Coordinates of C-alpha atoms in Angstrom, one line a residue:
Chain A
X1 CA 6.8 -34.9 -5.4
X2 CA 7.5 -31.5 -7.1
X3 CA 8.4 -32.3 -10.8
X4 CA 9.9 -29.1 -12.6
X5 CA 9.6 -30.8 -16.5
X6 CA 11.8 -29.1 -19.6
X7 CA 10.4 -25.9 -18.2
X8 CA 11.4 -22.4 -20.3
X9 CA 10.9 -19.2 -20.2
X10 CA 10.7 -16.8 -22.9
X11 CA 10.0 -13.0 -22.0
X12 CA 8.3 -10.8 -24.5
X13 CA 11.3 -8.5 -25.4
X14 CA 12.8 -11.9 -26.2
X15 CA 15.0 -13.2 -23.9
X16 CA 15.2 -16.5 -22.8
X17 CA 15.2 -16.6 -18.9
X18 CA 15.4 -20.2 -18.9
X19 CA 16.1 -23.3 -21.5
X20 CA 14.9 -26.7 -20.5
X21 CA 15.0 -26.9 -16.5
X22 CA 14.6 -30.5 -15.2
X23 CA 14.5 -31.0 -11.8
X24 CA 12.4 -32.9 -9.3
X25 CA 12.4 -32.6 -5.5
X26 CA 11.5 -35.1 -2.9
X27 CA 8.5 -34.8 -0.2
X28 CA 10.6 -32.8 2.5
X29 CA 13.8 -32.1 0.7
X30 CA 15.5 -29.0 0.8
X31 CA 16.6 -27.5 -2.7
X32 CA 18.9 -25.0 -2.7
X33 CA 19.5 -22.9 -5.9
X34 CA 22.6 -20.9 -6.5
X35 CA 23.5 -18.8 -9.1
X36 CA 24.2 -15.1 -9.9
X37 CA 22.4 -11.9 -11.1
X38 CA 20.2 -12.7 -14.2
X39 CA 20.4 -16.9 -14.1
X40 CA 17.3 -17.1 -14.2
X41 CA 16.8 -18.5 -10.4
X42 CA 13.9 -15.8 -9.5
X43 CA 12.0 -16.9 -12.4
X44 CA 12.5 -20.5 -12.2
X45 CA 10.9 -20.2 -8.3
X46 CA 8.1 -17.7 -9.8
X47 CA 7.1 -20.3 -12.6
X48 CA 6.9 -23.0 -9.8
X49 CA 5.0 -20.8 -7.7
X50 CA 2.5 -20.6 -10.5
X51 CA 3.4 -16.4 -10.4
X52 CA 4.5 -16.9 -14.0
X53 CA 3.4 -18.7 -17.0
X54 CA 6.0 -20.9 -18.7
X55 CA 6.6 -20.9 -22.5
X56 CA 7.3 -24.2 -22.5
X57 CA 7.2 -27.6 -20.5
X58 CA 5.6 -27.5 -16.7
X59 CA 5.3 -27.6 -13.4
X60 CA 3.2 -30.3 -11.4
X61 CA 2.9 -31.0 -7.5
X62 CA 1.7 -34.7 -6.8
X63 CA 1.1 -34.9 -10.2
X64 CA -1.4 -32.2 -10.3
X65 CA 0.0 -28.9 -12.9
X66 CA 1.1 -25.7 -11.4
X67 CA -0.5 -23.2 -13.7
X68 CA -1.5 -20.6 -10.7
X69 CA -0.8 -20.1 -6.8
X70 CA -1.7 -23.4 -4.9
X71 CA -2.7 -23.4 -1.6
X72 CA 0.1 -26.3 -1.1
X73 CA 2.5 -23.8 -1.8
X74 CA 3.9 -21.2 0.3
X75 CA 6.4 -18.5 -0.7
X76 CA 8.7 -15.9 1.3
X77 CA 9.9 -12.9 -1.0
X78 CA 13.2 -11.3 -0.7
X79 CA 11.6 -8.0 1.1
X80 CA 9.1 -9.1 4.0
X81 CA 5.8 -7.7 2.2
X82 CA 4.0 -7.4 5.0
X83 CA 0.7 -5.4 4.8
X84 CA 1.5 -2.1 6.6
X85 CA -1.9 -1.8 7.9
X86 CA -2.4 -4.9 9.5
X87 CA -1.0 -6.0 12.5
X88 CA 1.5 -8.7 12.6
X89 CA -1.0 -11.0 14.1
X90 CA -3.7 -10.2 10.4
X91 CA -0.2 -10.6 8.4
X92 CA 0.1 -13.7 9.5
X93 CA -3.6 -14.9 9.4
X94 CA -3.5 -13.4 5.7
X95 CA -3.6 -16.3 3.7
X96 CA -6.1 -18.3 5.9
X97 CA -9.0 -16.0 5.9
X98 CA -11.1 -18.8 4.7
X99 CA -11.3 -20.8 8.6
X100 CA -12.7 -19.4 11.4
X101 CA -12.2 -16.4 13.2
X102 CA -11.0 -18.1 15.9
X103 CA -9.4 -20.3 14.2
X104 CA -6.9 -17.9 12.2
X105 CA -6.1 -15.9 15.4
X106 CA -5.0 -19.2 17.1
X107 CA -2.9 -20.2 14.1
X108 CA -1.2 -17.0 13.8
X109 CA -1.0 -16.7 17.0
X110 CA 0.8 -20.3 17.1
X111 CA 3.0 -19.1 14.0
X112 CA 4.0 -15.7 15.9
X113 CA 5.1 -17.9 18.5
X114 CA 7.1 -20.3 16.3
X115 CA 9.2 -17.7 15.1
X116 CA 9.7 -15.9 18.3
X117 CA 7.3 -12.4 17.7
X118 CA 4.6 -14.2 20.2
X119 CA 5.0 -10.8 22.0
X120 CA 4.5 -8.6 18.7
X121 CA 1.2 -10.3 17.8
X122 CA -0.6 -6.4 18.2
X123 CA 2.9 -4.4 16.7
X124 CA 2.4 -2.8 13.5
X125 CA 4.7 -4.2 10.7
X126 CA 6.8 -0.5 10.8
X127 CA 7.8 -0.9 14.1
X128 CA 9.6 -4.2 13.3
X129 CA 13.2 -4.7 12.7
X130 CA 13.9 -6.2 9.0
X131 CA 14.6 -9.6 10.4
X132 CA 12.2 -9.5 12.8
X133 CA 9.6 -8.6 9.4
X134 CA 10.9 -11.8 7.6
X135 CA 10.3 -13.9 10.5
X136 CA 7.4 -12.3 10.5
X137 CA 6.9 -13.1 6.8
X138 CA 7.7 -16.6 7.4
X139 CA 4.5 -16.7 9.9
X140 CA 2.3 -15.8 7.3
X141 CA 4.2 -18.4 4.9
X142 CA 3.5 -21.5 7.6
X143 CA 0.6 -20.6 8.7
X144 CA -1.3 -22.4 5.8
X145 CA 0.6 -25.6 6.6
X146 CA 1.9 -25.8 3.2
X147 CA 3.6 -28.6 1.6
X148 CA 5.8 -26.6 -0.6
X149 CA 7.8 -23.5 1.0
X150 CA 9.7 -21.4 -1.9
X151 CA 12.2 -18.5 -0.6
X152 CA 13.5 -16.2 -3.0
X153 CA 16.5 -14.7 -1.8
X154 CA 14.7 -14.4 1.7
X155 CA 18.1 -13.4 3.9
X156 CA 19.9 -11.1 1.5
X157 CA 18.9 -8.2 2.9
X158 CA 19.7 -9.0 6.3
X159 CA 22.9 -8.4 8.4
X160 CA 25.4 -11.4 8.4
X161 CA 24.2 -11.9 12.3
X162 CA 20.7 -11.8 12.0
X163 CA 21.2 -14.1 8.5
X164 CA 23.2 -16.8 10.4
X165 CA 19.8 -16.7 13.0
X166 CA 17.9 -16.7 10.6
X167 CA 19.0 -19.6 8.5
X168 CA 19.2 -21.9 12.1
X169 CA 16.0 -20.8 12.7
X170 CA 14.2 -21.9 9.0
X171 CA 15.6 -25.5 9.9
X172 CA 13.8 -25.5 13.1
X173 CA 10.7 -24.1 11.6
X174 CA 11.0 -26.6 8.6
X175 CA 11.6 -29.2 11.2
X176 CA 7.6 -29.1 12.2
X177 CA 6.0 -30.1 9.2
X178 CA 9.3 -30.4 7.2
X179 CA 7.7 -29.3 3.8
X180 CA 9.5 -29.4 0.7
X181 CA 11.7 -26.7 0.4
X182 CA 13.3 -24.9 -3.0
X183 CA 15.9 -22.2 -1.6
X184 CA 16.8 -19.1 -4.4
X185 CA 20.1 -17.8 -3.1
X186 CA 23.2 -15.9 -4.1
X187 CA 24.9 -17.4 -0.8
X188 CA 26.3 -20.5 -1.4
X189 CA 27.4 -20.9 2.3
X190 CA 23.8 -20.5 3.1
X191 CA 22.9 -22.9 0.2
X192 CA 25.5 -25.5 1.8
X193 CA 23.7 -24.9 5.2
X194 CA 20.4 -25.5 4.4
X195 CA 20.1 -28.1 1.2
X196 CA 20.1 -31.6 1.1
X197 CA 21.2 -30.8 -2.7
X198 CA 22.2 -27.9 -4.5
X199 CA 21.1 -26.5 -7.9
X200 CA 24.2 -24.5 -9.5
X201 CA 22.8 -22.1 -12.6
X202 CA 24.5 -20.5 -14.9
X203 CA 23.3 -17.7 -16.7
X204 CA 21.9 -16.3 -20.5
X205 CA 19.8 -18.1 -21.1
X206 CA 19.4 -20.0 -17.0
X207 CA 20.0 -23.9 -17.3
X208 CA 21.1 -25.7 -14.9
X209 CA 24.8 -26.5 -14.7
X210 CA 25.4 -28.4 -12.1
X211 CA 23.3 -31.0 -9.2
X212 CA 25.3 -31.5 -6.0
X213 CA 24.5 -33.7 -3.0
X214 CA 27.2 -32.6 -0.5
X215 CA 27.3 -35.2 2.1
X216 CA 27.5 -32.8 5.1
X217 CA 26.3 -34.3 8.4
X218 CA 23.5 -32.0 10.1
X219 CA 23.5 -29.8 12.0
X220 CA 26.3 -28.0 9.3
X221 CA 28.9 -25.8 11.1
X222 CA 30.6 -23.3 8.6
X223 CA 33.9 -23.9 10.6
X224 CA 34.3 -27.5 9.3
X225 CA 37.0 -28.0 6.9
X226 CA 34.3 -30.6 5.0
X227 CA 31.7 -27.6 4.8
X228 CA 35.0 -25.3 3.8
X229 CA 35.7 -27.4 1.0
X230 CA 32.4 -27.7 -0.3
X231 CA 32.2 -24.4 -0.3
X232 CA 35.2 -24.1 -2.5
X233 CA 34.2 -26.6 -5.3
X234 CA 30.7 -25.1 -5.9
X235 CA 32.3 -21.6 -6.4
X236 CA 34.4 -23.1 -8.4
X237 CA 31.6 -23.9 -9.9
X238 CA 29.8 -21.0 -9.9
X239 CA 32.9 -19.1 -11.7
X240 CA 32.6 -22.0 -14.5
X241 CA 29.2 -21.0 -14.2
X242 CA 30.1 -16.8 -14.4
X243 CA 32.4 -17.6 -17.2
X244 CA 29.6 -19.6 -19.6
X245 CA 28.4 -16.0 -21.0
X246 CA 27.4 -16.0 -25.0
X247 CA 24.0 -17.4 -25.3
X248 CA 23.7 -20.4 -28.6
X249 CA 26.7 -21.9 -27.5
X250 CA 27.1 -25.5 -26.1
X251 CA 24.9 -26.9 -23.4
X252 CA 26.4 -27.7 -20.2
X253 CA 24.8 -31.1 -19.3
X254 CA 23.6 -31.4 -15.5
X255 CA 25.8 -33.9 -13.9
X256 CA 26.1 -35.1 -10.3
X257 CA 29.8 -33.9 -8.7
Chain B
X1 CA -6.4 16.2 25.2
X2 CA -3.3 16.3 26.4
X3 CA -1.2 19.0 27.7
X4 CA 0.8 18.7 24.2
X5 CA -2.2 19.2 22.2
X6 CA -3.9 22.7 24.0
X7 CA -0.8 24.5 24.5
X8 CA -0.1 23.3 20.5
X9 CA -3.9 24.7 20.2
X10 CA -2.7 28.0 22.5
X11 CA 0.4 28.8 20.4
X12 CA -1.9 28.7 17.0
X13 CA -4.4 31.0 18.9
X14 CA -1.5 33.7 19.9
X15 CA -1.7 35.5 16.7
X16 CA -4.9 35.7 15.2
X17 CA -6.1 37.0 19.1
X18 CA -3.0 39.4 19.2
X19 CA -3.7 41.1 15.7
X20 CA -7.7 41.3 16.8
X21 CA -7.4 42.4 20.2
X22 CA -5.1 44.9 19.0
X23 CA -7.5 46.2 16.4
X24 CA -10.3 46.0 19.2
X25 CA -7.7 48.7 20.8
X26 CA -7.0 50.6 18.1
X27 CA -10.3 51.2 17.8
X28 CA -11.5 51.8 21.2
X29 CA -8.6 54.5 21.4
X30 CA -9.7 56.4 18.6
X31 CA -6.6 55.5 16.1
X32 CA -8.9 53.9 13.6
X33 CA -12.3 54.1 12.7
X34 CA -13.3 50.4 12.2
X35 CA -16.0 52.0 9.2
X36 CA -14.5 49.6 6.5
X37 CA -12.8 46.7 9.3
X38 CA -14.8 46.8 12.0
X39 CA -13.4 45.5 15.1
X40 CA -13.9 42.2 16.5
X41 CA -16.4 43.4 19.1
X42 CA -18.5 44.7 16.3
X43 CA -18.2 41.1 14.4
X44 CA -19.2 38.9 17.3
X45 CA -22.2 41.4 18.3
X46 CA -23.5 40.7 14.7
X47 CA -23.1 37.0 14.7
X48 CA -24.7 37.2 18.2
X49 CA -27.7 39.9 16.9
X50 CA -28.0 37.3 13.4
X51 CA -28.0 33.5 16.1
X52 CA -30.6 35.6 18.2
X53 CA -33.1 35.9 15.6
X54 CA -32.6 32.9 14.0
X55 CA -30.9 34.0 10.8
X56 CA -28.0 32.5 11.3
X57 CA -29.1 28.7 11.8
X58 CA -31.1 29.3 8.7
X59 CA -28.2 30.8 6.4
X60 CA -25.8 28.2 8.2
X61 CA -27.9 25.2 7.3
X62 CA -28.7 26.2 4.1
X63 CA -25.3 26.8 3.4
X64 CA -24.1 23.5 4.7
X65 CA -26.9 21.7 3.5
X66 CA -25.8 22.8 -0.5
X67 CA -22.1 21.5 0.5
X68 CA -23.0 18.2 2.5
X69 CA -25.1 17.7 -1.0
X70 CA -22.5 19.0 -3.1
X71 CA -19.5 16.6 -1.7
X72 CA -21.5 13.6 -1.7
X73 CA -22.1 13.7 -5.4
X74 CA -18.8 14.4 -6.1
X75 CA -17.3 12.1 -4.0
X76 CA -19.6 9.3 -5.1
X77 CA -18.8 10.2 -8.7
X78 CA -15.3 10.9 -7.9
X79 CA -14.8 8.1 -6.0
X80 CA -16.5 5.4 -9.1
X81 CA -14.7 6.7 -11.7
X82 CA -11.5 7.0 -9.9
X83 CA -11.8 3.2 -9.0
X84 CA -13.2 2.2 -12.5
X85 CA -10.0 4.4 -14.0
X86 CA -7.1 3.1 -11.4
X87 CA -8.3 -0.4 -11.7
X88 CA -9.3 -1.1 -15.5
X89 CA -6.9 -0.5 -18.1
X90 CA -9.6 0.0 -20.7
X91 CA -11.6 2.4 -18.8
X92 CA -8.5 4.8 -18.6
X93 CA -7.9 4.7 -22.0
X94 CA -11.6 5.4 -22.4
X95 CA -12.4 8.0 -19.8
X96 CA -8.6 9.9 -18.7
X97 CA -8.4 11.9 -21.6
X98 CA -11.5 13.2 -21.0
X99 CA -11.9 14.3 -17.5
X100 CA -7.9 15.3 -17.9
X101 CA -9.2 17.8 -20.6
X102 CA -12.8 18.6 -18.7
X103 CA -10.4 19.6 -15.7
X104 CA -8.7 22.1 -17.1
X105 CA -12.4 24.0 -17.9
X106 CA -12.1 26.5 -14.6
X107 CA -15.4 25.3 -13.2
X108 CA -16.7 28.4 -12.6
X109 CA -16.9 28.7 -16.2
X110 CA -19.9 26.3 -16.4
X111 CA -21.6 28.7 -13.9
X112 CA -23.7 29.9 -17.2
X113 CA -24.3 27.1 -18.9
X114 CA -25.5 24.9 -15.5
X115 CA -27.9 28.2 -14.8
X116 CA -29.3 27.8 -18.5
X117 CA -29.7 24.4 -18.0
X118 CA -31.0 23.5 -14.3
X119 CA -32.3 27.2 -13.7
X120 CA -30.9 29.4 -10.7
X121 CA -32.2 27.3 -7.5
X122 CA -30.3 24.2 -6.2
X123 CA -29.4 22.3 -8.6
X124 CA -27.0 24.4 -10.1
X125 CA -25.7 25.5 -6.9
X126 CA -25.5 21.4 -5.9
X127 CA -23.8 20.5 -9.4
X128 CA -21.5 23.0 -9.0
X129 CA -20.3 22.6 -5.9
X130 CA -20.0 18.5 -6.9
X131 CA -18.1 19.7 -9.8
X132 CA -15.7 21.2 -7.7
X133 CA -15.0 18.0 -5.0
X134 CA -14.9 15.4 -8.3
X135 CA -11.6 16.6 -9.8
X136 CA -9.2 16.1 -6.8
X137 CA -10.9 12.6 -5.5
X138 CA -11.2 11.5 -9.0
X139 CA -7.0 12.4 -9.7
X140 CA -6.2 11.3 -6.5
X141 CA -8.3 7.8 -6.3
X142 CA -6.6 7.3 -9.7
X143 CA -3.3 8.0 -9.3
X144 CA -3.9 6.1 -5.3
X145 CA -4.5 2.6 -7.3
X146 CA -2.0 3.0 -9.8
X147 CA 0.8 3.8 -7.6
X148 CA -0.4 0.3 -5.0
X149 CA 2.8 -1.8 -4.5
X150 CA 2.7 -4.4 -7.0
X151 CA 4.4 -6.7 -4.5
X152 CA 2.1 -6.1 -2.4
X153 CA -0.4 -7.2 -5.4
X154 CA 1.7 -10.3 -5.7
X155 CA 1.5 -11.3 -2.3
X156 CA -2.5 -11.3 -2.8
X157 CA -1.7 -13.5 -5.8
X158 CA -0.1 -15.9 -3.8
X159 CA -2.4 -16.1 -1.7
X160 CA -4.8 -16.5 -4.0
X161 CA -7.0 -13.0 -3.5
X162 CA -10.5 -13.1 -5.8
X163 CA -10.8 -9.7 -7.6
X164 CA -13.1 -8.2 -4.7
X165 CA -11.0 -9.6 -2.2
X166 CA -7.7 -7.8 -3.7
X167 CA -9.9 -4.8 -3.5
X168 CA -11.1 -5.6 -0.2
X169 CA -7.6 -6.3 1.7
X170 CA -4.8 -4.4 -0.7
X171 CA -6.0 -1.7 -3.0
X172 CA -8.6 0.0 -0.5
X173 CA -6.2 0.2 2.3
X174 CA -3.1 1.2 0.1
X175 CA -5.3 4.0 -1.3
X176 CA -6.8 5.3 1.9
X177 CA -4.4 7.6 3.0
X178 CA -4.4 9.2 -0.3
X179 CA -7.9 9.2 -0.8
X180 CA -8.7 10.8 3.0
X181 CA -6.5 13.4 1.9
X182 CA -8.2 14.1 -1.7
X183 CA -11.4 14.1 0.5
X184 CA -10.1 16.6 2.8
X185 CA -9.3 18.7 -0.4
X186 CA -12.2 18.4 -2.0
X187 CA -14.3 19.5 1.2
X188 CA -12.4 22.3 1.2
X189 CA -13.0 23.0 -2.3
X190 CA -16.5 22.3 -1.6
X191 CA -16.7 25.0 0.4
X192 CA -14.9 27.4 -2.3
X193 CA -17.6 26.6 -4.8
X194 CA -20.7 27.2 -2.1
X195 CA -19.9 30.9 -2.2
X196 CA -19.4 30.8 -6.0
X197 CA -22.9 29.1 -6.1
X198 CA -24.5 31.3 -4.1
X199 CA -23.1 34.3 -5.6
X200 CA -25.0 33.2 -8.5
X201 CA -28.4 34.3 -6.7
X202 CA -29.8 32.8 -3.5
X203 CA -31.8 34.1 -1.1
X204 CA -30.2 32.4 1.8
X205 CA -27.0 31.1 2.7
X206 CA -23.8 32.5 4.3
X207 CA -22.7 33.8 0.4
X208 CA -25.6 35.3 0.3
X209 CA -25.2 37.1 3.5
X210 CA -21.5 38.3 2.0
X211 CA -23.2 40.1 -0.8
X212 CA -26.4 41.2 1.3
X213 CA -23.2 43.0 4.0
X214 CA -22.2 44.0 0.2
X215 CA -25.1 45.7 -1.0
X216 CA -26.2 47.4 2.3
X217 CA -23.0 48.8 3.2
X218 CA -22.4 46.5 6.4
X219 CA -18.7 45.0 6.5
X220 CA -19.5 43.8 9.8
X221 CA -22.2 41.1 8.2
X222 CA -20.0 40.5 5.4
X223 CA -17.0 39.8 8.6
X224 CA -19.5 37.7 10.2
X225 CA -20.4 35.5 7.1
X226 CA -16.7 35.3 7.0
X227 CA -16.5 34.1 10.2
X228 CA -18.9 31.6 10.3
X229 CA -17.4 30.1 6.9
X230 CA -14.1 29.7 8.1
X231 CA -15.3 28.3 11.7
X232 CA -17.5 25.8 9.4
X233 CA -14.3 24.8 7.3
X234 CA -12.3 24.3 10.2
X235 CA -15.1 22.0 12.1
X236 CA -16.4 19.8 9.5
X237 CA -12.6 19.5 8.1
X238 CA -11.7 18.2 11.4
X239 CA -14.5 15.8 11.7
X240 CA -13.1 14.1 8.6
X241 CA -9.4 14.1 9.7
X242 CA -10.6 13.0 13.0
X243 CA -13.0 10.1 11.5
X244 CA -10.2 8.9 9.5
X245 CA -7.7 8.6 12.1
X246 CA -8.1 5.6 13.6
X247 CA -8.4 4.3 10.0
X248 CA -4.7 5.2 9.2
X249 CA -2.9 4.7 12.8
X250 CA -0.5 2.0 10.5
X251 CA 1.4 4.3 8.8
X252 CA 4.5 5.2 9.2
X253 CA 5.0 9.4 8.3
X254 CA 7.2 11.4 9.1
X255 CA 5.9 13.0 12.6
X256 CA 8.3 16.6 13.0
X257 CA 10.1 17.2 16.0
X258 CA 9.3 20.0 18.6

């Protein structure tokens, strides 16, 4: 169980990022968390990923505390990050250095395969398209077998084609080991595709607004007119959301829709 | 090497061999009298009279010998406090200023003061040299590790990277490019400095050859010496891009079109 207790953030210059997040996910539930620019969404996946310190309240996994990078915990960035001088085959071995030789090539090797670069193991990560780099990115995210898989905006800066792909493709992936997922997105169809619930933010200072469980049957086609109309309410949501600007004022309380 | 790379080696030949064969001509015909600029003939006869007796391998290795020395002091120094500066926050603050303001001393300035202090023979002529590489590995290492991808940093955090490992797998290889070129500069400056330092007084050495050609009236020695320095340059400047090659195969530059 990740358990995400009264957690703030306060940055030096002052401004509180987030006020008093509360939110726990289930052993192989997917989280997705909408919101837009500055609602805090980045930091609230940094704080769990034990990037960032909180200034108050906590993170645990299992009941263990967060307070730095877990093994148990993998994370995809926005941008692919791989290491330009390794090939993709050492990007994805990256974070398992610690097994055997052997070992890490046949991991990566299995992870390359999983998200279809099997035949870009010895490619350098510049000669990669940017999708095929997040898949890549992904590899080296899995590859530890980790129970708790944080992306952070990992699509955005994709074409819609290679997006739509993509986001079929993270079920199927997730559908191995089927860690716990927490998804940072501006996208609320991609949100509706992915989650089993969805976390609507609103911004200055980033609390959460709203919880929703939409009871979409799997696998989710954007086409149906339940899907449509989910789509609808949380951007209707959102806007409540966008329009909740002066900090100080009233909190919002989270409540199920 | 491919057909690419020797007519690529031809076309930078065309010139230099025009303009000498030309002066060879010139020369041979009468129009000039090659006193002063002797012709190329004249140069290589030289080199050949100077590798014949020996004097050549002697001024050559002591010559390189002073610059091997040289660049490995200063890249050893340049190299540790470069690191120590780029990586630790409070060893900038303690050491920048100070180099930054050492720098800007012309180093052939401490040409007197390194004489008073470690006499005319090799030391001076090794410090100075060393002097010479430090500055542009030193700024460059520096700069190299302050300028690393912080999300590339973070992704080492997340995977959680000890100290030595971040060195190990991030901050070397994001800083090698930079740092194979400062090394590349600093040879070269290297080899500036070994005719400074043995100007200074030496009793072999290709510098010392260019002021023996000076003081005997023999531009043809002083145009061999010449020869032999850039021929040096050129070789042991290759050796280093050529070692660091395969090191930096990743990247992706900007590779100009035909």
């Amino acid at each position: 169980m990740l358990r995400i207790d009264n957690l703030s953030k306060r940055y030096p210059n002052g401004t509180l990022a987030l006020d008093g997040i509360d939110l726990e996910v289930a052993p192989g539930e997917i989280v997705g968390v909408v919101g837009g620019s500055g609602c805090g969404k980045s930091t609230l996946l940094r704080l769990i990923a034990g990037l960032e310190d909180p200034s108050a309240g906590g993170v645990s996994l299992n009941g263990t505390p967060v307070t730095a990078p877990r093994e148990e915990i993998g994370f995809v960035f926005q941008e692919p990050r791989l290491m330009p001088w390794l090939s993709i085959r050492a990007n994805a071995a990256f974070g398992i250095r610690h097994l055997p030789k052997a070992e890490q090539q046949a991991r990566a090797q299995e992870a390359l395969a999983r998200v279809g670069l099997a035949d870009f193991a010895n490619a350098w990560p510049r000669e990669l398209s940017g999708g095929m780099a997040q898949r890549a990115a992904l590899a080296r995210a899995l590859v530890g077998r980790p129970s708790v898989l944080l992306l952070d905006e990992p699509f955005s800066a994709l074409d819609a084609l290679t997006r739509y792909d993509l986001q079929e493709h993270l079920l199927e992936l997730w559908s191995y080991d089927r860690p716990t997922m927490v998804l940072v997105t501006h996208d609320i169809e991609e949100a509706l595709m992915l989650s089993d619930r969805v976390v609507v933010m609103q911004p200055r200072p980033g609390r959460v607004l709203t919880v929703a469980t939409p009871p979409l049957p799997r696998p989710r086609e954007r086409t149906d007119p339940l899907f449509e109309d989910w789509k609808h309410r949380l951007l209707a949501e959102l806007s409540r959301a966008f329009r909740h600007r002066p900090q100080g004022e009233e909190a919002f309380p989270a409540a199920a829709i | 090497m491919g057909w690419g790379s020797a007519s690529n080696t031809a076309l930078g030949l065309l010139v230099p061999l025009v303009l000498a064969l030309g002066w060879e001509l010139a020369v041979a015909q009468g129009w000039g009298n090659g006193r002063l600029l002797p012709p190329p003939s004249r140069i290589l006869a030289t080199l050949w009279t100077l590798a014949k007796s020996g004097e050549l391998t002697t001024h050559v290795l002591a010559t390189l010998g002073r610059v091997a020395l040289g660049f490995l002091f200063g890249v050893l120094a340049g190299t540790i406090l470069g690191a120590l500066t780029g990586y630790l926050t409070w060893a900038r603050r303690l050491l920048d200023p100070m180099l930054q303001a050492l720098r800007s001393i012309p180093s052939i300035a401490w040409v007197p003061l390194f004489i008073l202090w470690f006499g005319i023979f090799e030391t001076s002529k090794v410090i100075l040299i060393a002097v010479g590489v430090f500055f542009p590995i030193y700024l460059a290492l520096s700069g190299a590790i302050l300028g690393v991808d912080r999300k590339l940093v973070e992704v080492g955090r997340i995977f959680r990277l000890s100290g030595v490992e971040l060195v190990w797998r991030v901050l070397l290889p994001a800083t090698l490019p930079s740092y194979v070129l400062a090394l590349r500069a600093g040879l070269g400056l290297g080899w500036m400095f070994v005719v400074a330092a043995e100007f200074m007084g030496a009793s072999e050495g290709l510098g010392f050859l260019l002021t023996d050609g000076q003081m005997t009236g023999q531009p043809q020695t002083i145009l061999a010496s010449i020869v032999a320095f850039a021929v040096l340059g050129k070789l042991t400047d290759g050796l280093l891009a050529s070692l660091s090659r395969p090191l930096l195969r990743w990247q992706d530059s900007f590779k100009p079109g035909a």
